[in-house]
Short mmCIF file of C-alpha atoms in Angstrom, two decimals:
data_model
loop_
_atom_site.label_atom_id
_atom_site.label_comp_id
_atom_site.label_asym_id
_atom_site.label_seq_id
_atom_site.Cartn_x
_atom_site.Cartn_y
_atom_site.Cartn_z
CA MET A 1 34.12 -83.03 83.08
CA PHE A 2 34.10 -81.83 79.68
CA ASP A 3 34.57 -78.46 78.43
CA VAL A 4 31.89 -78.72 76.01
CA VAL A 5 29.26 -81.45 75.23
CA VAL A 6 28.24 -81.69 71.31
CA ILE A 7 25.01 -83.53 70.72
CA GLY A 8 24.53 -85.70 67.09
CA ALA A 9 27.71 -86.23 64.43
CA GLY A 10 26.01 -84.91 61.67
CA HIS A 11 27.89 -82.06 59.52
CA ALA A 12 26.71 -79.68 62.25
CA GLY A 13 27.85 -81.69 65.04
CA ILE A 14 31.01 -82.63 63.38
CA GLU A 15 32.47 -78.82 62.97
CA ALA A 16 31.27 -78.31 66.25
CA SER A 17 33.23 -80.85 68.19
CA LEU A 18 36.39 -80.03 65.86
CA ALA A 19 36.09 -76.57 66.33
CA ALA A 20 35.84 -76.95 70.36
CA CYS A 21 39.20 -79.54 70.03
CA ARG A 22 41.35 -76.89 67.81
CA MET A 23 40.40 -74.33 70.87
CA GLY A 24 42.02 -76.43 73.04
CA MET A 25 38.73 -77.56 75.12
CA ASN A 26 38.02 -81.14 76.02
CA THR A 27 35.39 -82.37 74.16
CA LEU A 28 32.33 -85.48 74.26
CA LEU A 29 31.12 -85.80 70.97
CA ILE A 30 27.72 -88.32 71.47
CA THR A 31 25.97 -89.75 69.02
CA GLY A 32 23.19 -92.54 69.07
CA ASN A 33 25.09 -94.57 66.44
CA ILE A 34 29.07 -94.48 65.85
CA ASP A 35 28.71 -96.02 62.47
CA THR A 36 26.48 -93.24 60.93
CA ILE A 37 28.83 -90.39 61.81
CA ALA A 38 29.12 -87.85 58.94
CA GLN A 39 26.28 -90.22 56.77
CA MET A 40 24.74 -88.32 53.81
CA SER A 41 21.25 -89.16 53.94
CA CYS A 42 19.14 -87.16 52.31
CA ASN A 43 21.51 -85.87 49.36
CA PRO A 44 24.98 -86.92 48.60
CA ALA A 45 26.07 -83.26 47.74
CA ILE A 46 28.10 -80.38 49.46
CA GLY A 47 27.43 -76.80 48.62
CA GLY A 48 24.67 -75.58 45.75
CA LEU A 49 23.06 -72.39 46.37
CA ALA A 50 23.50 -70.33 49.23
CA LYS A 51 25.07 -73.66 51.24
CA GLY A 52 28.51 -73.24 49.16
CA HIS A 53 29.14 -69.94 50.50
CA LEU A 54 27.93 -71.60 53.66
CA VAL A 55 31.22 -73.95 53.59
CA ARG A 56 33.34 -71.22 52.44
CA GLU A 57 32.62 -69.91 55.10
CA ILE A 58 33.26 -72.70 57.95
CA ASP A 59 36.40 -73.20 55.92
CA ALA A 60 37.66 -69.81 56.51
CA LEU A 61 36.69 -70.08 60.31
CA GLY A 62 39.03 -73.25 60.09
CA GLY A 63 36.15 -75.76 59.37
CA GLN A 64 36.60 -79.25 57.80
CA MET A 65 33.83 -80.01 55.42
CA GLY A 66 35.54 -77.99 52.63
CA ARG A 67 38.56 -80.34 52.63
CA THR A 68 36.65 -83.49 53.20
CA ILE A 69 34.52 -83.13 50.15
CA ASP A 70 37.82 -82.16 48.07
CA ASP A 71 39.38 -85.60 48.95
CA THR A 72 36.21 -87.28 48.03
CA GLY A 73 34.17 -85.27 45.97
CA ILE A 74 33.09 -86.85 42.19
CA HIS A 75 31.86 -84.23 40.60
CA PHE A 76 32.63 -80.58 40.92
CA LYS A 77 30.74 -78.19 39.05
CA MET A 78 30.61 -74.16 39.83
CA LEU A 79 26.37 -73.15 38.94
CA ASN A 80 25.26 -69.83 37.62
CA ARG A 81 28.30 -69.49 35.82
CA SER A 82 25.88 -68.01 33.41
CA LYS A 83 25.38 -65.52 35.81
CA GLY A 84 27.26 -63.08 37.76
CA ALA A 85 29.87 -63.52 40.05
CA ALA A 86 27.65 -63.06 42.75
CA VAL A 87 25.77 -65.73 42.51
CA TRP A 88 28.36 -68.36 41.45
CA ALA A 89 27.65 -71.12 44.03
CA PRO A 90 29.88 -73.98 44.04
CA ARG A 91 28.76 -77.76 44.77
CA ALA A 92 30.20 -81.16 44.68
CA GLN A 93 28.80 -84.77 44.60
CA ALA A 94 30.41 -87.07 47.01
CA ASP A 95 31.25 -90.35 47.44
CA LYS A 96 28.75 -90.60 50.39
CA LYS A 97 30.45 -93.79 51.95
CA MET A 98 34.27 -92.10 51.59
CA TYR A 99 32.98 -88.84 52.59
CA GLN A 100 31.30 -90.58 56.08
CA LEU A 101 34.44 -92.63 56.64
CA LYS A 102 36.44 -90.00 55.91
CA MET A 103 35.06 -87.57 58.58
CA LYS A 104 34.68 -90.41 61.16
CA GLU A 105 38.69 -91.01 60.72
CA ILE A 106 39.33 -87.37 61.29
CA LEU A 107 37.06 -87.34 64.66
CA GLU A 108 38.78 -90.65 65.74
CA LYS A 109 42.13 -89.12 65.15
CA GLU A 110 41.05 -85.49 66.81
CA LYS A 111 43.44 -85.26 70.41
CA ASN A 112 41.23 -83.38 73.10
CA LEU A 113 38.22 -85.55 71.48
CA SER A 114 36.21 -88.39 73.37
CA ILE A 115 33.17 -89.85 71.05
CA ILE A 116 30.36 -91.78 72.52
CA GLN A 117 27.29 -94.09 71.24
CA ASP A 118 24.58 -93.20 73.95
CA VAL A 119 21.23 -90.72 73.73
CA VAL A 120 21.23 -87.59 75.47
CA LYS A 121 18.05 -87.78 77.56
CA LYS A 122 17.97 -84.70 79.56
CA ILE A 123 20.32 -81.28 80.04
CA GLU A 124 20.42 -80.31 83.71
CA ALA A 125 21.16 -76.39 84.63
CA GLU A 126 21.24 -74.26 87.99
CA ASN A 127 20.83 -70.45 88.23
CA GLY A 128 20.54 -70.98 83.80
CA ASP A 129 23.56 -72.13 83.68
CA VAL A 130 24.37 -75.62 82.11
CA THR A 131 25.83 -78.33 84.43
CA ALA A 132 25.70 -81.83 82.74
CA VAL A 133 24.12 -83.80 80.73
CA ILE A 134 22.24 -87.27 81.61
CA THR A 135 21.74 -89.74 78.72
CA GLU A 136 19.10 -92.88 78.14
CA ARG A 137 21.49 -95.01 79.67
CA ASP A 138 21.63 -93.13 82.82
CA MET A 139 25.28 -91.92 82.26
CA ARG A 140 25.82 -88.36 83.73
CA HIS A 141 28.45 -86.05 82.20
CA GLU A 142 29.27 -83.05 83.58
CA THR A 143 30.20 -79.94 81.40
CA LYS A 144 29.15 -75.68 81.22
CA THR A 145 28.61 -76.38 77.61
CA VAL A 146 26.68 -78.24 75.38
CA VAL A 147 26.40 -77.34 71.89
CA ILE A 148 22.92 -79.70 70.28
CA CYS A 149 22.99 -80.17 66.45
CA THR A 150 20.44 -83.25 66.79
CA GLY A 151 18.70 -82.38 63.21
CA THR A 152 15.20 -84.40 62.47
CA PHE A 153 15.73 -86.50 65.57
CA LEU A 154 13.72 -84.82 68.15
CA LYS A 155 10.32 -86.29 68.85
CA GLY A 156 11.05 -87.71 64.87
CA LEU A 157 8.09 -89.17 62.57
CA ILE A 158 8.50 -90.51 59.33
CA HIS A 159 5.62 -90.34 56.79
CA ILE A 160 5.40 -92.72 54.50
CA GLY A 161 2.01 -92.52 52.36
CA ALA A 162 -0.63 -92.94 55.33
CA TYR A 163 1.74 -94.54 57.56
CA GLN A 164 3.59 -93.06 60.14
CA GLN A 165 6.52 -94.10 62.58
CA LYS A 166 8.96 -92.72 65.31
CA SER A 167 12.10 -92.13 63.70
CA GLY A 168 15.36 -89.79 63.27
CA ARG A 169 15.69 -90.81 59.80
CA LEU A 170 14.59 -94.04 57.95
CA ALA A 171 15.80 -96.88 60.19
CA ASP A 172 17.14 -94.93 63.02
CA PHE A 173 15.81 -94.14 66.52
CA SER A 174 13.87 -90.90 67.71
CA SER A 175 15.01 -89.14 70.52
CA GLU A 176 11.76 -88.61 72.45
CA TYR A 177 13.22 -86.94 75.76
CA LEU A 178 15.36 -84.40 75.03
CA SER A 179 13.09 -81.74 73.64
CA ASP A 180 11.07 -82.28 76.51
CA SER A 181 14.10 -81.38 78.49
CA LEU A 182 14.11 -78.39 76.92
CA ARG A 183 11.58 -77.22 77.55
CA GLU A 184 11.68 -77.34 81.12
CA LEU A 185 14.26 -75.04 80.67
CA GLY A 186 12.39 -72.36 79.18
CA LEU A 187 13.52 -72.86 75.41
CA ASP A 188 10.99 -72.51 72.80
CA VAL A 189 11.18 -76.04 71.00
CA LYS A 190 8.83 -76.56 67.61
CA ARG A 191 8.44 -78.90 64.44
CA LEU A 192 10.23 -78.49 61.38
CA LYS A 193 8.82 -80.62 58.37
CA THR A 194 11.21 -81.62 55.60
CA GLY A 195 11.54 -84.24 52.99
CA THR A 196 13.97 -87.14 51.37
CA PRO A 197 13.79 -87.43 47.84
CA GLN A 198 12.59 -91.02 46.56
CA ARG A 199 15.56 -93.85 45.49
CA LEU A 200 15.38 -94.97 42.51
CA ASN A 201 17.18 -97.77 40.43
CA GLY A 202 19.28 -97.06 37.82
CA ASP A 203 18.40 -99.62 35.77
CA THR A 204 15.04 -98.18 35.49
CA ILE A 205 15.55 -94.91 34.42
CA ASP A 206 15.66 -93.90 30.48
CA PHE A 207 18.39 -92.02 30.64
CA SER A 208 18.47 -90.53 26.94
CA LYS A 209 15.47 -88.24 28.11
CA CYS A 210 17.88 -86.54 30.87
CA GLU A 211 20.18 -83.69 30.46
CA MET A 212 23.54 -84.82 31.02
CA GLN A 213 25.71 -82.37 33.14
CA LYS A 214 29.38 -82.30 32.95
CA PRO A 215 31.59 -81.93 35.82
CA ASP A 216 33.58 -78.51 35.39
CA GLU A 217 36.89 -79.75 33.32
CA ARG A 218 39.08 -77.31 35.60
CA ILE A 219 37.79 -77.94 39.53
CA GLU A 220 37.14 -75.16 41.58
CA PRO A 221 38.42 -76.49 45.13
CA PHE A 222 36.08 -75.59 48.39
CA SER A 223 38.57 -75.41 50.52
CA PHE A 224 41.29 -72.26 50.93
CA LEU A 225 43.65 -74.99 51.31
CA THR A 226 43.52 -77.04 48.40
CA ASN A 227 46.06 -76.71 46.13
CA ARG A 228 44.31 -77.37 42.52
CA ASN A 229 47.27 -77.16 40.51
CA THR A 230 48.84 -80.24 42.61
CA HIS A 231 45.99 -81.86 44.43
CA THR A 232 44.71 -85.50 43.75
CA PHE A 233 40.89 -85.10 42.78
CA MET A 234 38.81 -88.48 42.47
CA LYS A 235 37.99 -89.41 39.21
CA GLN A 236 34.93 -87.64 38.12
CA ILE A 237 31.75 -88.90 36.44
CA GLN A 238 29.30 -87.12 35.00
CA CYS A 239 25.29 -86.66 36.30
CA TRP A 240 21.99 -86.31 35.38
CA ILE A 241 19.31 -83.34 35.28
CA THR A 242 15.76 -84.48 35.40
#
C-alpha cells in the first residue's frame, strides 16, 4: 500500500515524487524506462520566457529542478535584460546527460521512494476514490492518490514526414491503455500536438553566419538555496542563435 503513486519520471513526475516523499509519504514512482528518468529529449535547457519563473516558483516550494540545473548548467543567461525587470527570464543550457544522471541519483537516494520499471494500464476506483493502479505486467499497487505525469506517451503517435508510428518519443514505447482507463473514469482526455527540433551535425553548420550568444559573466542561479559566491558552477560555453 502506497500513500502516493506517480506515473511518469520526467520533470513533473520527479517533482511530484520528491514533494510527496519530503512530506513523509510512502511513494511509488512508475516509469517505462528507468534509464531515461529526467531525459531532456527536446530541448536541453531549463527556464526561458515564462518557464524560468515557473522553475523559481517550484524552487520556492522546495523543488529540485533549480538546484540540479545550478549543478549541471553550461550556459546561464538572463533573457530580456534590455527590458524591464518584470520580464527578465532566467535560462540555462544543461549538460543534458549530467542533468539526467544527477536527477536519477537524487531519486534513488530519496527515502520513502520506490521506483519500478513498468507501464500503468489502468486506474481502479470505487465511488469516485482511487484504490489502485494496474500495470501492463499485471502488478496491482494499492494507493489512495495517483499523480499522472505521462507527458506525450498516452497513445503517442509520431509523424516523420508522411510516415507515422506509435511512440511516446522516438525509440520509446507508447502507453496504449491508460487513456482508455481515464475515459472510463469519466475524465475528459484530449490530444496535444507538439514538435521536436531536428538534430544537426555541428560539422555541417557555418557558425560564421550565426549570432554568438555568450553566457552571463555573473551567473544568476536558479535556486534560492544556491550561493553564487561559493557555488562551483560548471565551465561555461558559448551558444549560437540561428
